[in-house]
Each structure stands twice: as structure tokens, then as C-alpha cells.
Amino acid sequence: MIVLEKREAPSRLWAWGSPVMAVLLTMVLGGLLFAALGQNSITVIRTIFLDPLFSEFAWFYRPQILIKGAPLVLIAIGLSFGFRAGVWNIGAEGQYIVGAICGAGVALALYPMDARWLIFPSMVLAGALGGWAWAMIPGLLRVRFGTNEILVSLMLVYVAEQLLAAMALGAMRNPEGMGFPGSRNLSQYPSAANLELISGSGMHWGVVAALITVIFAYVTLSRHVFGFHVRLAGQAPRAAKFAGVNPARMVLICMGLSGALAGAAGLFEVAGPAGQISIDFNVGYGFTAIIVAFLGRLHPIGIMAAGALMALTYIGGGIAQSSLGLPAAAINLLQGMLLFNLLAVDVFTTYRIRMLRKEVS
Amino acid sequence: MRDTLLNITGLTKAYGSVIANREVSFSVGVGEIHALLGENGAGKSTLVKTIYGLVKPDSGTMDMRGAPFAPTDPAAARKAGVGMVFQHFSLFDALTVAENIVLGMDNPPSPRAIAAEVRRVSDQYGLPLDPDQIVGDLSAGERQRVEIIRCLLQNPKLLIMDEPTSVLTPQEVEILFKTLRKLAAEGTSILYISHKLSEIAALCEAATILRMGQVVATCDPRTTAPREMAELMVGQVLQSPVRAARPEGAMALELTGLSAPASHRFGTALRDIRIAVRAGEVLGIGGVAGNGQDELVAVLSGETMSDNDAVLLDGKPVGRSPVNARRALGLLCAPEERLGHAAAPDMSLTENAAVTAITRKSLTRRGFVDWPQARAFASAVIAQFDVRTPGPQHTAASLSGGNLQKFVIGREIMQAPRVLVVNQPTWGVDAAAAAAIRQALLTLADEGAAVVVISQDLDELMEISDRFCALTEGRLSAPRAARGLTVDQIGMMLGGAHDMEVAHVAE
């Protein structure tokens, strides 16, 4: 008989080993999935995980890892504070959208003014504020009325998507766009564009912001009183209160922080890689970032690595779609599978398997 | 010599590398009240769980009236005539007494038959209990009676009682003892687990003393000195707490008609509490847990706010001050729940030192925690209070209850409080650690701090307090000098609303 036995202390090895195991397991199960779709599993897995890095077009794909990874890392870092403290912001996608709308709104309002030193920073600020405000809705509702922030933040994603469509078709539509939906292209408006800093590297201001955020988060969590209180609130809420943490304030700070970072990520995206407010501007970074946060063990450095890996699956998934004709849903499935496997493998962090032989009495 | 009911030979059980029972042998006679004595972690629980079929021994045998006895689960043990009343009750608050009893049965009879049966058994053994009452409305003593009657309905040959008096008032203890004596007189054997020596001397005819999983002695508790048994149990010579006569100090903590709502649905609201504690004084607050103790500590620590003027520290109102502002003024608390409230289980002792000591020990520099200094403080607490751990990097959950309690109390004492409030300071703590904690509290008072000790352990309160008062259903009795109080007087102070009459035992 196989039994699960609780470990005396959570295994440190498994805490970091289980993400690796989860990735491997996802490759195996994903392979089976692709085989069921009538594909050669090995080819698909290679296309998704290796081609972006090592194929003959890798020079084109490698910078994409930074471009796709930056918003994931930026959002996931914000979420990790809340997740550590037991504040479950699931609506980063909505905060990302609202951040993009607010930031783009600043640029579009000032178009075609020529003052990059003023416009671009105000856009970043507006983006962060927009995301912060959108996250404050579930935060305040929880603190004031005890609503569930998971549900409220999630539902606000769909509200944000409606808002996005309304903006793309109405208030923000490009007046010179021949009636097509979508705003002016910000990447072609020099004062507002989030351009590549080093040509061909994929490095834009969002990537810089993500790296700074990682360092900031690392220092805060390991050294600052606030980081200590975040960890305490998540592990032992009563002890946190005893240590002087105000639970309501903790909820608002964590919601606000994750919302602001998601909003900033949205702004960097709309001013750079995406370029414009369009109906299909959001591609699910806000949801994928949840996977990134957990895959990275809610640790800033881990999140950076997990962000790079998930960016890889976005790019590889894109290649597999175009070259192998794989449906886009299969890639989403693969990403979801990764979180699912991680949660399953995580059992071994606190439990170990023991084989019990029938006891002879 | 009476007949033997249960005979245990060479029982050994190991969990991984930890040996819980090593070659344990003893026997219980028919109709005997047999005490199983030992500190926490001595192996008492494992031993009785083996008898009750919850644990399978690695080696050794048990005989029940000469026949081999190896229960594979509690149902088999119950069938063989073993009943057990656990320390923690497994009752549903929202159901009636009769419904709770029916739930535990294999082939339940009709509710009406059960109600009649409960009345009969409760009359016969002097355990007053109404089968139609909702369990949520019962006192701890009454809840225990539900568990006992649940066992008695199965006509056990052996009744195991695990620390039964820890939640009872002295009067309730008296009722329980009468019941147990009557059961024994009728031929039911009782295995009585406790570390309260006075009770064992009053009740039991034989005692088996366990230390570190082994039987270290068997004795007759009626003729053996309690101190001798305690030293056998602990394996060292015990120090009684000593206290010097103290001059009357200045007023340190005052509660002036404090009221506060219950912290949760089954909590207790505080009503018009008045306390005045002077520097250098130990005030003992007795009472069964759940009568407002948690609420009182929360109001003092600042986790619950009250009227600003209801809590006065050195004459200054602090009722609306947050936790750390009170710490800065010198009002420190050590709550009852060690894991999860006083300390975070999965955090290191260094981090747990920072939970309360950041303010008074200035463990921060411009908002950043000074971890080296926090580690130094944690190490100092470990050294000063003899906390057995390999080092401050180990988690709170890795410590035994007694060691963690020493750490938690030590952490507050070493911050030099003006007023220290401790809730159940020695609950679930072994005798040696309990003695050390009591001594530390007395020393703190000698150094001029005001100490408020909230405890269920009346012996402890009598030993260390200068004045004593009782907390019942959220109300505090007027304090009286502890010296010279009799058990009966204390019982009257504690009794409050619980049924006080010692039930009539049918002859």
C-alpha cells in the first residue's frame, strides 16, 4: 500500500525541485495531449520549448522573451505580495487593461505635443494609478463589506474588457483611422513611444521596470519590516495582528501594489509592443502571471525565471500555431496544465511517499 | 490481590527515529483506578492510543482477562470493552446531547430510547445532564459528561480518561471523582492520565510513571509523597518558586469598567471589568477557558480596541492605542495560543523574536529589520530561558510545547515590561518548564513589574499570585488576597452559573 506521510519540516529540496518537476511533467502530459491531436509530440515540445532559443530564427525570437516576459514578471511580482499575505487578487488582467487605457489616455489627450520628458513619465504614472484604482474596488469592498476579493476582482476583468472595447470603438478611436476600431499607434508618437532601448535586444522601459521591481521586491521581502509583515500575515494572521499589522491596511496595500504594477505593465505594453488600444489588446498576461507567481514560489528571483519560461511558451506556442497548425487553445491548455501539475507535485514538499508492506503479526 | 483486567508486556512503538514507548509493561486490575503519570512527550498518549486501537505497536503484547488483545481500530477496542474520553471533545455544538450520543453509535436506537437511557445513566452515576439540551450551551464540565455517558452506554470494562480535569472547576472535579469511584466500585477499571499529583493522590490506587517512553516507577500514590512522584516524572530535583516580600508599588495597570464584545460566535463578551494592579504585584485570574480570557488579553494587548479611558497604563489612557504603541509604553502580552498567535509556526525563532520585539528592542533601521540584532536577541532569550533548540534559525513549530512557551514568555520578559499579561502560561507545558516559567514571572514582579497571570490551573495561581480573582462568563469577581483562600472559596468565586450542587449519587 502507498501512503502519504507528513514530513517533519517542509522539504527545501522539493520546494525548488517541484517547479522543475512540474515543467517536466507538463512536457510529458502535453506531449500526450499533442499526440491525441494527431501531432508528433517530440516535434511539438521541441518547437515550443527549444525553437525560440536555438532554431535558425532564434535571433528574432530571443528578444521576444524579454518583451513577453516583462509584463508577466511585473504583474507576478505585484501578485506575489498579496498571495504571500493571503490577499487573492485574481483580476490583474483587468487592472492591466485599465492601466493601459489610462496611460494611453494621457498620451492621446496630449497628442501631438512634443515633450517626451513630461508625457512618457506621466503616462507611466497614469497607467499605475489606473491599475491601482481598479484594484482598490475589490480591496475597499472587502475591507468595508467583507466581500470576496477573488470574485470581485475576477468579475472586474470582464467589466474592464467591455471598457476596453468601448474605448477602442468610441472615445479613443483614431480619428485618422478610416473608421477602423483602435486608437492612434502610440509607438509612432515619439513623445509617448516605449521604444527599444538597445536595437534588436527587445529591451524596453517595461523590461527595465520589471528588473528594478524584482530587486525592490527582493529587498523588501527579505529585509524590510513591511516584507516581514507580509510574510507573517500570510503564515499566521493572528500572529501578524499581534505583531501590530492592521489587516485591513494590509489588504489595501497588497491590492494597490499589485494593481499599480499590473497597470504599469499595461501601459508599457500599449505604448510599445502593442502600440494601440484595440479590442483584442489584452492577451491574458494578467492570468498567466498567476501561474508565473506560483511557479516562481512567490520569490522574486524565482518569478523572474518562471516569467522567462512562460514567455517561452507564448513564443513557442505562436511558432507551433503557425508552423504546425496547432490550435491556440492547446497552448492555453499547456499553460494551465503547468499550474495544475505544480499544485499536484507540491504535495511532496510537505509529504513523502512511503510504501507499506502488509505487516506480519 | 484483585484479578488483572489488562496486562501489557514489553510494548514498544517508534515514530521514525523517535521512540515513543520502549518496553512498557504494567497491568491494571479489575475495578482499579490506575494513574498514568508523565510529562508531555513521556509517551502516555501513544500508550493509551495503542490500548484504544489507534496506534499499532512495533512489538509487545497485551492481554485482556487472559486473552490476547490486539485491537486494529477503536471499534474493535470498544467491542472488547475499552472506552476513552479524550481531552479534546468531539461534539457538535449545534446538536442536542442525545443527538450527539446517537451519532457515535453503530446501531443507534430511537432518540426517545436514547434520551431515557441518558437520564438513567446520568442519574445512576450522579452526572446531571439533560439529553435535550443543545451542546453549544453546555459548560466544559457538562460537555465532558456527554463524552463519559457516551462511553458508559457501552458498558466498558476499562475507561480511559485523558487529562479530564483540565477544563473543570473544583466542584465539577468533585462530581467527576464521585462518578469514577462509583464506577470502580462496580468493577470498571479506570486508566487515569494526568500530571496533577494532588488529584492522583486523592483518586488513584496505583500509578505507573513514564519518562521518555519508559516505565520508571510504579507506586501507590496514596502513600507516596507528591514531590517524590514529581521528581520521578521529571527525572530531576524540582525547585519550588520563591518570592520575596514586596513593598506596595505604584499603580501600573487599571481597567475601569471595561466592556468588549465577543471575539467570535462562541466567544464571551466582557462586562464591566475592573482591575487595579500595582507594580511588583502578581494578580491571578482564574477561570475555565472560554469565559472571556481571550477577549481580555486581546483588549489589553491592543488587538481589540475599547473605550480609551477603560484601560489605564501608569494612569495614561491607552484603550485606543494600537499594539505597538502599548508595547512602547511597556504593556506586553503573551497570548494562550503559542503556535499561530504568539508565534508563527513556520518562521524561525529569529523572525519570531521580531514579532513582538521590534518596538522595544529597536530592531529596525529606517524601516529595515536589523536581522543580526534580532538573531542576537533570539539567542539571548534561548540562553536565558534554557530553550532547548539547536539554534535561533530553527522554526517555532520544531520546538516542544514547553520550550516554545519558555521562548514566548522569555521574549516578553527580556523586553523589561512595565506590565506583563500572560494567558495560560504553563498550559501543556512539562513540569520542569512550568516551574521555570513561574519562577521567571515571580522574578519579574520582584524587579518591579506588574504581572497579570490568567490560568485554569488553580494550584499555579495559588502558588504565585498575591491577589486572586475569577473570570466567569465575561465578569470578573472582586480580587481577594490569595494567601489563605480555601479551595471551596475559590470554587464559589469560579462557580458562577454552572450547576454548583454536587449531584446526588444514587446508592
Short mmCIF file of C-alpha atoms in Angstrom, two decimals, chain B residues 31-460:
data_model
loop_
_atom_site.label_atom_id
_atom_site.label_comp_id
_atom_site.label_asym_id
_atom_site.label_seq_id
_atom_site.Cartn_x
_atom_site.Cartn_y
_atom_site.Cartn_z
CA GLY B 31 -12.10 -2.21 39.40
CA GLU B 32 -8.81 -0.41 39.92
CA ILE B 33 -8.27 3.31 39.32
CA HIS B 34 -4.83 3.32 37.82
CA ALA B 35 -2.90 6.52 37.16
CA LEU B 36 -0.63 7.00 34.18
CA LEU B 37 1.74 9.78 35.10
CA GLY B 38 4.27 11.56 32.98
CA GLU B 39 5.33 14.83 31.43
CA ASN B 40 4.24 15.88 27.97
CA GLY B 41 6.04 13.72 25.49
CA ALA B 42 6.67 10.94 28.01
CA GLY B 43 4.65 8.54 25.85
CA LYS B 44 1.32 8.49 27.72
CA SER B 45 -0.75 9.37 24.67
CA THR B 46 0.90 6.78 22.45
CA LEU B 47 0.36 4.15 25.12
CA VAL B 48 -3.36 4.79 25.56
CA LYS B 49 -3.85 5.16 21.82
CA THR B 50 -2.35 1.68 21.50
CA ILE B 51 -4.85 0.34 24.00
CA TYR B 52 -7.66 2.13 22.18
CA GLY B 53 -6.63 0.67 18.82
CA LEU B 54 -5.47 3.96 17.26
CA VAL B 55 -1.79 3.00 17.19
CA LYS B 56 -0.30 -0.35 16.23
CA PRO B 57 2.71 -1.25 18.40
CA ASP B 58 6.01 -2.34 16.83
CA SER B 59 6.39 -5.14 19.36
CA GLY B 60 4.99 -6.29 22.67
CA THR B 61 1.69 -7.90 23.63
CA MET B 62 -1.48 -7.02 25.52
CA ASP B 63 -3.85 -9.41 27.31
CA MET B 64 -7.38 -8.63 28.34
CA ARG B 65 -8.55 -11.01 31.09
CA GLY B 66 -6.04 -13.61 29.92
CA ALA B 67 -7.00 -13.46 26.24
CA PRO B 68 -4.70 -11.82 23.69
CA PHE B 69 -5.87 -8.29 22.91
CA ALA B 70 -4.68 -6.54 19.75
CA PRO B 71 -7.35 -4.06 18.56
CA THR B 72 -6.90 -2.94 14.96
CA ASP B 73 -9.16 0.10 15.32
CA PRO B 74 -11.17 1.90 18.03
CA ALA B 75 -14.31 -0.05 17.08
CA ALA B 76 -12.55 -3.30 17.93
CA ALA B 77 -11.29 -1.82 21.20
CA ARG B 78 -14.80 -0.66 22.13
CA LYS B 79 -16.12 -4.12 21.34
CA ALA B 80 -13.54 -5.59 23.73
CA GLY B 81 -14.80 -3.21 26.43
CA VAL B 82 -12.42 -0.24 26.23
CA GLY B 83 -13.90 3.26 26.35
CA MET B 84 -11.97 6.50 26.10
CA VAL B 85 -12.75 10.11 26.97
CA PHE B 86 -10.39 12.38 25.10
CA GLN B 87 -9.01 15.67 26.36
CA HIS B 88 -10.50 17.44 23.35
CA PHE B 89 -14.18 16.71 22.91
CA SER B 90 -15.61 15.64 19.58
CA LEU B 91 -19.10 17.10 19.89
CA PHE B 92 -21.27 19.12 17.55
CA ASP B 93 -22.25 22.43 19.14
CA ALA B 94 -25.47 22.74 17.16
CA LEU B 95 -26.92 19.32 18.12
CA THR B 96 -28.54 18.17 21.35
CA VAL B 97 -26.88 15.89 23.88
CA ALA B 98 -28.94 12.88 22.75
CA GLU B 99 -28.23 13.54 19.07
CA ASN B 100 -24.51 13.75 19.75
CA ILE B 101 -24.60 10.44 21.56
CA VAL B 102 -26.57 8.75 18.78
CA LEU B 103 -24.01 9.97 16.21
CA GLY B 104 -21.25 7.92 17.79
CA MET B 105 -23.19 4.65 17.82
CA ASP B 106 -23.03 1.74 15.42
CA ASN B 107 -26.71 0.67 15.61
CA PRO B 108 -28.46 3.65 17.13
CA PRO B 109 -31.77 3.04 18.91
CA SER B 110 -34.62 5.56 18.66
CA PRO B 111 -33.93 9.08 20.00
CA ARG B 112 -36.54 8.61 22.70
CA ALA B 113 -34.91 5.40 23.94
CA ILE B 114 -31.55 7.18 24.00
CA ALA B 115 -32.93 10.09 25.98
CA ALA B 116 -34.32 7.69 28.57
CA GLU B 117 -31.05 5.79 28.64
CA VAL B 118 -29.04 9.01 29.09
CA ARG B 119 -31.30 10.01 32.01
CA ARG B 120 -30.90 6.60 33.60
CA VAL B 121 -27.10 6.57 33.34
CA SER B 122 -26.77 10.19 34.41
CA ASP B 123 -28.92 9.51 37.49
CA GLN B 124 -27.13 6.32 38.34
CA TYR B 125 -23.67 7.88 38.26
CA GLY B 126 -24.53 11.35 39.51
CA LEU B 127 -23.73 13.14 36.26
CA PRO B 128 -26.50 15.75 35.89
CA LEU B 129 -27.27 16.17 32.20
CA ASP B 130 -30.38 16.99 30.17
CA PRO B 131 -30.46 14.93 26.93
CA ASP B 132 -32.46 17.61 25.10
CA GLN B 133 -30.05 20.47 25.71
CA ILE B 134 -28.03 21.93 22.84
CA VAL B 135 -24.33 21.12 23.35
CA GLY B 136 -23.30 24.67 22.39
CA ASP B 137 -24.97 25.92 25.59
CA LEU B 138 -23.16 23.50 27.90
CA SER B 139 -20.16 24.23 30.12
CA ALA B 140 -16.94 22.33 29.58
CA GLY B 141 -17.76 20.07 32.52
CA GLU B 142 -21.16 19.21 31.06
CA ARG B 143 -19.63 18.50 27.67
CA GLN B 144 -17.25 16.10 29.33
CA ARG B 145 -20.23 14.34 30.93
CA VAL B 146 -21.68 13.82 27.44
CA GLU B 147 -18.47 12.07 26.44
CA ILE B 148 -18.42 10.00 29.62
CA ILE B 149 -22.04 8.92 29.23
CA ARG B 150 -21.37 8.09 25.59
CA CYS B 151 -18.70 5.66 26.85
CA LEU B 152 -20.77 4.32 29.73
CA LEU B 153 -23.65 3.36 27.45
CA GLN B 154 -21.34 0.72 26.02
CA ASN B 155 -20.70 -0.84 29.44
CA PRO B 156 -16.91 -0.58 29.28
CA LYS B 157 -14.62 -2.81 31.30
CA LEU B 158 -11.85 -0.23 31.04
CA LEU B 159 -12.43 3.51 30.88
CA ILE B 160 -9.52 5.69 29.77
CA MET B 161 -9.65 9.33 30.90
CA ASP B 162 -7.11 11.68 29.26
CA GLU B 163 -6.42 14.74 31.45
CA PRO B 164 -10.09 15.00 32.40
CA THR B 165 -9.88 17.80 34.97
CA SER B 166 -8.01 20.40 32.95
CA VAL B 167 -11.26 22.14 32.00
CA LEU B 168 -13.25 21.65 35.23
CA THR B 169 -13.99 23.82 38.26
CA PRO B 170 -13.15 22.28 41.67
CA GLN B 171 -16.80 21.41 42.24
CA GLU B 172 -17.06 19.72 38.87
CA VAL B 173 -13.90 17.76 39.67
CA GLU B 174 -15.56 16.55 42.84
CA ILE B 175 -18.60 15.32 40.87
CA LEU B 176 -16.35 13.54 38.41
CA PHE B 177 -14.37 11.82 41.13
CA LYS B 178 -17.51 10.55 42.80
CA THR B 179 -18.63 9.08 39.49
CA LEU B 180 -15.30 7.44 38.87
CA ARG B 181 -15.18 5.94 42.37
CA LYS B 182 -18.66 4.54 41.90
CA LEU B 183 -17.73 3.04 38.55
CA ALA B 184 -14.65 1.43 40.07
CA ALA B 185 -16.70 0.03 42.94
CA GLU B 186 -18.92 -1.64 40.36
CA GLY B 187 -15.91 -3.30 38.77
CA THR B 188 -14.99 -0.93 35.91
CA SER B 189 -11.28 -0.30 35.71
CA ILE B 190 -10.15 3.25 35.06
CA LEU B 191 -6.91 4.36 33.47
CA TYR B 192 -6.47 7.95 34.59
CA ILE B 193 -3.97 10.15 32.77
CA SER B 194 -2.85 13.31 34.43
CA HIS B 195 0.08 15.29 35.70
CA LYS B 196 -1.82 16.82 38.60
CA LEU B 197 -0.38 14.92 41.54
CA SER B 198 -2.86 16.04 44.18
CA GLU B 199 -5.72 14.57 42.15
CA ILE B 200 -3.95 11.32 41.64
CA ALA B 201 -3.22 11.02 45.33
CA ALA B 202 -6.91 11.61 46.06
CA LEU B 203 -8.30 9.26 43.46
CA CYS B 204 -5.96 6.51 42.33
CA GLU B 205 -4.86 3.26 43.94
CA ALA B 206 -1.88 2.59 41.73
CA ALA B 207 0.31 4.68 39.49
CA THR B 208 2.65 3.90 36.64
CA ILE B 209 5.15 6.68 35.98
CA LEU B 210 6.53 7.14 32.48
CA ARG B 211 9.57 9.13 31.50
CA MET B 212 10.88 9.36 27.93
CA GLY B 213 8.80 6.39 26.85
CA GLN B 214 9.88 4.06 29.62
CA VAL B 215 8.28 2.97 32.87
CA VAL B 216 10.48 4.46 35.58
CA ALA B 217 8.43 3.50 38.63
CA THR B 218 5.21 2.03 39.90
CA CYS B 219 3.89 3.24 43.20
CA ASP B 220 0.86 3.64 45.41
CA PRO B 221 0.01 7.33 45.14
CA ARG B 222 -1.90 7.29 48.43
CA THR B 223 1.31 6.63 50.32
CA THR B 224 3.94 8.22 48.09
CA ALA B 225 4.78 11.89 48.56
CA PRO B 226 3.65 14.04 45.58
CA ARG B 227 7.07 15.64 45.41
CA GLU B 228 8.69 12.25 45.04
CA MET B 229 6.35 11.35 42.19
CA ALA B 230 7.02 14.68 40.51
CA GLU B 231 10.74 14.12 40.68
CA LEU B 232 10.35 10.60 39.27
CA MET B 233 8.31 12.07 36.46
CA VAL B 234 10.76 14.83 35.65
CA GLY B 235 13.93 12.96 36.49
CA GLN B 236 15.42 15.85 38.42
CA VAL B 237 15.00 17.70 41.66
CA LEU B 238 12.33 20.37 41.36
CA GLN B 239 12.74 23.92 42.55
CA SER B 240 9.71 25.49 44.17
CA PRO B 241 9.22 29.10 43.19
CA VAL B 242 10.38 31.55 45.81
CA ARG B 243 9.21 35.07 46.27
CA ALA B 244 10.37 37.90 48.40
CA ALA B 245 8.04 40.13 50.35
CA ARG B 246 7.38 43.14 48.19
CA PRO B 247 6.60 46.69 49.18
CA GLU B 248 3.41 48.09 47.68
CA GLY B 249 4.26 49.69 44.34
CA ALA B 250 2.67 52.43 42.29
CA MET B 251 -0.49 51.74 40.28
CA ALA B 252 0.60 50.22 36.96
CA LEU B 253 -2.46 48.88 35.15
CA GLU B 254 -6.07 49.81 35.72
CA LEU B 255 -9.22 48.66 33.98
CA THR B 256 -12.12 50.94 34.80
CA GLY B 257 -15.36 49.27 33.83
CA LEU B 258 -14.14 47.70 30.62
CA SER B 259 -16.67 46.07 28.29
CA ALA B 260 -15.97 44.43 24.94
CA PRO B 261 -17.97 42.28 22.53
CA ALA B 262 -17.24 38.58 21.99
CA SER B 263 -14.45 37.90 19.50
CA HIS B 264 -16.41 35.23 17.65
CA ARG B 265 -19.75 33.46 17.73
CA PHE B 266 -18.97 31.14 20.60
CA GLY B 267 -16.82 33.70 22.40
CA THR B 268 -17.74 35.59 25.54
CA ALA B 269 -18.37 39.31 25.84
CA LEU B 270 -16.55 41.15 28.63
CA ARG B 271 -18.79 43.04 31.03
CA ASP B 272 -17.72 45.85 33.29
CA ILE B 273 -14.28 44.52 34.19
CA ARG B 274 -12.40 46.39 36.91
CA ILE B 275 -8.81 45.61 37.81
CA ALA B 276 -6.10 47.56 39.56
CA VAL B 277 -2.62 46.06 39.51
CA ARG B 278 0.33 47.67 41.25
CA ALA B 279 3.97 47.46 40.27
CA GLY B 280 5.60 44.45 41.88
CA GLU B 281 2.34 42.58 42.24
CA VAL B 282 1.12 39.33 40.69
CA LEU B 283 -2.62 39.25 40.05
CA GLY B 284 -4.01 35.80 39.30
CA ILE B 285 -7.16 35.48 37.22
CA GLY B 286 -8.71 32.03 37.46
CA GLY B 287 -11.50 30.51 35.47
CA VAL B 288 -12.23 27.91 32.89
CA ALA B 289 -11.05 28.87 29.40
CA GLY B 290 -13.73 30.30 27.17
CA ASN B 291 -15.12 32.61 29.84
CA GLY B 292 -13.61 35.72 28.28
CA GLN B 293 -9.90 35.08 28.77
CA ASP B 294 -9.01 35.50 25.08
CA GLU B 295 -11.12 38.65 24.84
CA LEU B 296 -9.48 40.11 27.93
CA VAL B 297 -5.98 39.54 26.60
CA ALA B 298 -6.92 40.99 23.20
CA VAL B 299 -8.28 44.13 24.84
CA LEU B 300 -5.09 44.52 26.88
CA SER B 301 -2.69 43.79 24.00
CA GLY B 302 -4.47 46.20 21.68
CA GLU B 303 -5.71 43.63 19.18
CA THR B 304 -9.20 44.73 20.19
CA MET B 305 -9.87 48.39 20.84
CA SER B 306 -12.00 49.56 23.75
CA ASP B 307 -13.02 52.88 25.24
CA ASN B 308 -9.85 54.88 25.55
CA ASP B 309 -10.33 55.53 29.28
CA ALA B 310 -11.22 51.92 30.09
CA VAL B 311 -7.55 50.84 30.03
CA LEU B 312 -5.10 52.95 32.01
CA LEU B 313 -1.37 52.28 31.91
CA ASP B 314 0.50 54.26 34.56
CA GLY B 315 -2.58 56.48 34.63
CA LYS B 316 -2.48 57.14 30.88
CA PRO B 317 -5.47 56.05 28.78
CA VAL B 318 -4.39 53.51 26.14
CA GLY B 319 -7.69 51.81 25.24
CA ARG B 320 -7.48 53.01 21.66
CA SER B 321 -3.71 52.78 21.22
CA PRO B 322 -2.50 50.20 18.69
CA VAL B 323 -0.47 47.16 19.68
CA ASN B 324 3.00 48.59 19.23
CA ALA B 325 2.18 51.92 20.89
CA ARG B 326 1.24 49.96 24.02
CA ARG B 327 4.45 47.96 23.74
CA ALA B 328 6.41 51.18 23.58
CA LEU B 329 4.78 52.21 26.88
CA GLY B 330 5.66 48.86 28.44
CA LEU B 331 2.42 46.86 28.29
CA LEU B 332 3.34 43.41 26.95
CA CYS B 333 1.26 40.28 26.49
CA ALA B 334 1.81 36.59 25.89
CA PRO B 335 -1.36 35.03 24.45
CA GLU B 336 -2.52 31.48 25.13
CA GLU B 337 -2.18 30.00 21.66
CA ARG B 338 1.54 29.55 21.17
CA LEU B 339 1.51 28.42 17.53
CA GLY B 340 -0.29 30.80 15.24
CA HIS B 341 -0.84 33.64 17.70
CA ALA B 342 2.19 34.19 19.91
CA ALA B 343 4.46 32.73 17.25
CA ALA B 344 4.32 31.90 13.54
CA PRO B 345 4.87 28.12 13.28
CA ASP B 346 6.97 28.02 10.10
CA MET B 347 9.13 31.03 10.85
CA SER B 348 12.50 30.86 12.56
CA LEU B 349 12.95 31.86 16.19
CA THR B 350 14.85 34.91 14.97
CA GLU B 351 11.82 36.02 12.96
CA ASN B 352 9.53 35.15 15.83
CA ALA B 353 11.63 37.27 18.15
CA ALA B 354 10.92 40.17 15.80
CA VAL B 355 7.16 39.55 16.00
CA THR B 356 6.87 41.45 19.27
CA ALA B 357 10.32 42.86 20.00
CA ILE B 358 10.75 45.25 17.07
CA THR B 359 9.49 48.26 19.02
CA ARG B 360 11.12 47.85 22.42
CA LYS B 361 14.37 46.33 21.24
CA SER B 362 14.64 48.80 18.30
CA LEU B 363 15.24 46.02 15.81
CA THR B 364 14.74 48.30 12.80
CA ARG B 365 16.92 50.82 10.99
CA ARG B 366 14.89 53.21 8.79
CA GLY B 367 12.19 50.60 8.26
CA PHE B 368 14.60 47.76 7.57
CA VAL B 369 14.73 44.91 10.04
CA ASP B 370 18.13 44.53 11.66
CA TRP B 371 18.23 40.73 11.36
CA PRO B 372 21.64 40.24 13.02
CA GLN B 373 20.36 42.10 16.07
CA ALA B 374 17.10 40.14 16.02
CA ARG B 375 19.13 36.93 15.93
CA ALA B 376 21.20 38.14 18.87
CA PHE B 377 18.03 38.89 20.83
CA ALA B 378 16.57 35.47 19.98
CA SER B 379 19.81 33.80 21.07
CA ALA B 380 19.75 35.76 24.32
CA VAL B 381 16.20 34.57 25.05
CA ILE B 382 17.21 30.99 24.22
CA ALA B 383 20.21 31.17 26.55
CA GLN B 384 18.50 32.99 29.41
CA PHE B 385 15.39 30.80 29.45
CA ASP B 386 17.06 27.49 28.68
CA VAL B 387 15.09 26.92 25.47
CA ARG B 388 16.17 23.55 24.09
CA THR B 389 16.82 24.12 20.40
CA PRO B 390 19.90 23.79 18.18
CA GLY B 391 19.72 27.50 17.37
CA PRO B 392 17.61 30.56 16.52
CA GLN B 393 17.42 29.54 12.84
CA HIS B 394 15.04 26.68 13.70
CA THR B 395 11.30 27.10 13.27
CA ALA B 396 8.89 27.69 16.14
CA ALA B 397 6.97 24.54 15.18
CA SER B 398 10.09 22.41 15.69
CA LEU B 399 10.13 23.23 19.42
CA SER B 400 8.23 21.22 22.03
CA GLY B 401 5.32 23.00 23.72
CA GLY B 402 7.28 23.72 26.87
CA ASN B 403 10.30 25.05 25.05
CA LEU B 404 8.25 27.27 22.79
CA GLN B 405 6.36 28.59 25.80
CA LYS B 406 9.65 29.42 27.52
CA PHE B 407 10.69 31.25 24.36
CA VAL B 408 7.42 33.17 24.08
CA ILE B 409 7.36 34.21 27.74
CA GLY B 410 11.09 34.89 27.74
CA ARG B 411 10.74 37.09 24.67
CA GLU B 412 8.36 39.37 26.58
CA ILE B 413 10.20 39.27 29.92
CA MET B 414 13.51 40.20 28.29
CA GLN B 415 11.90 43.35 26.91
CA ALA B 416 11.63 44.57 30.52
CA PRO B 417 7.86 45.21 30.62
CA ARG B 418 6.10 47.61 32.99
CA VAL B 419 3.07 45.31 32.88
CA LEU B 420 3.09 41.73 31.61
CA VAL B 421 -0.13 39.86 30.88
CA VAL B 422 0.18 36.10 30.33
CA ASN B 423 -2.65 33.75 29.39
CA GLN B 424 -2.32 30.06 30.42
CA PRO B 425 1.48 30.36 30.80
CA THR B 426 2.03 26.68 31.58
CA TRP B 427 -0.79 25.03 29.62
CA GLY B 428 0.50 21.80 28.10
CA VAL B 429 3.98 22.51 29.44
CA ASP B 430 6.07 19.91 31.27
CA ALA B 431 6.65 20.28 35.00
CA ALA B 432 10.25 21.49 34.80
CA ALA B 433 9.47 24.16 32.21
CA ALA B 434 6.35 25.20 34.15
CA ALA B 435 8.42 25.71 37.30
CA ALA B 436 10.95 27.75 35.35
CA ILE B 437 8.21 29.94 33.84
CA ARG B 438 6.56 30.57 37.22
CA GLN B 439 9.89 31.49 38.74
CA ALA B 440 10.59 33.88 35.88
CA LEU B 441 7.22 35.59 36.41
CA LEU B 442 7.92 35.99 40.13
CA THR B 443 11.38 37.36 39.48
CA LEU B 444 9.90 39.85 37.04
CA ALA B 445 7.44 41.02 39.71
CA ASP B 446 10.29 41.28 42.23
CA GLU B 447 12.05 43.58 39.81
CA GLY B 448 9.08 45.92 39.93
CA ALA B 449 6.81 44.92 37.06
CA ALA B 450 3.10 44.31 37.42
CA VAL B 451 2.19 40.78 36.33
CA VAL B 452 -1.28 39.51 35.40
CA VAL B 453 -1.48 35.73 35.16
CA ILE B 454 -4.60 34.23 33.58
CA SER B 455 -4.74 30.50 34.17
CA GLN B 456 -7.02 27.49 34.59
CA ASP B 457 -4.50 25.87 36.91
CA LEU B 458 -5.59 26.92 40.39
CA ASP B 459 -2.55 25.37 42.09
CA GLU B 460 -0.39 27.54 39.91
#
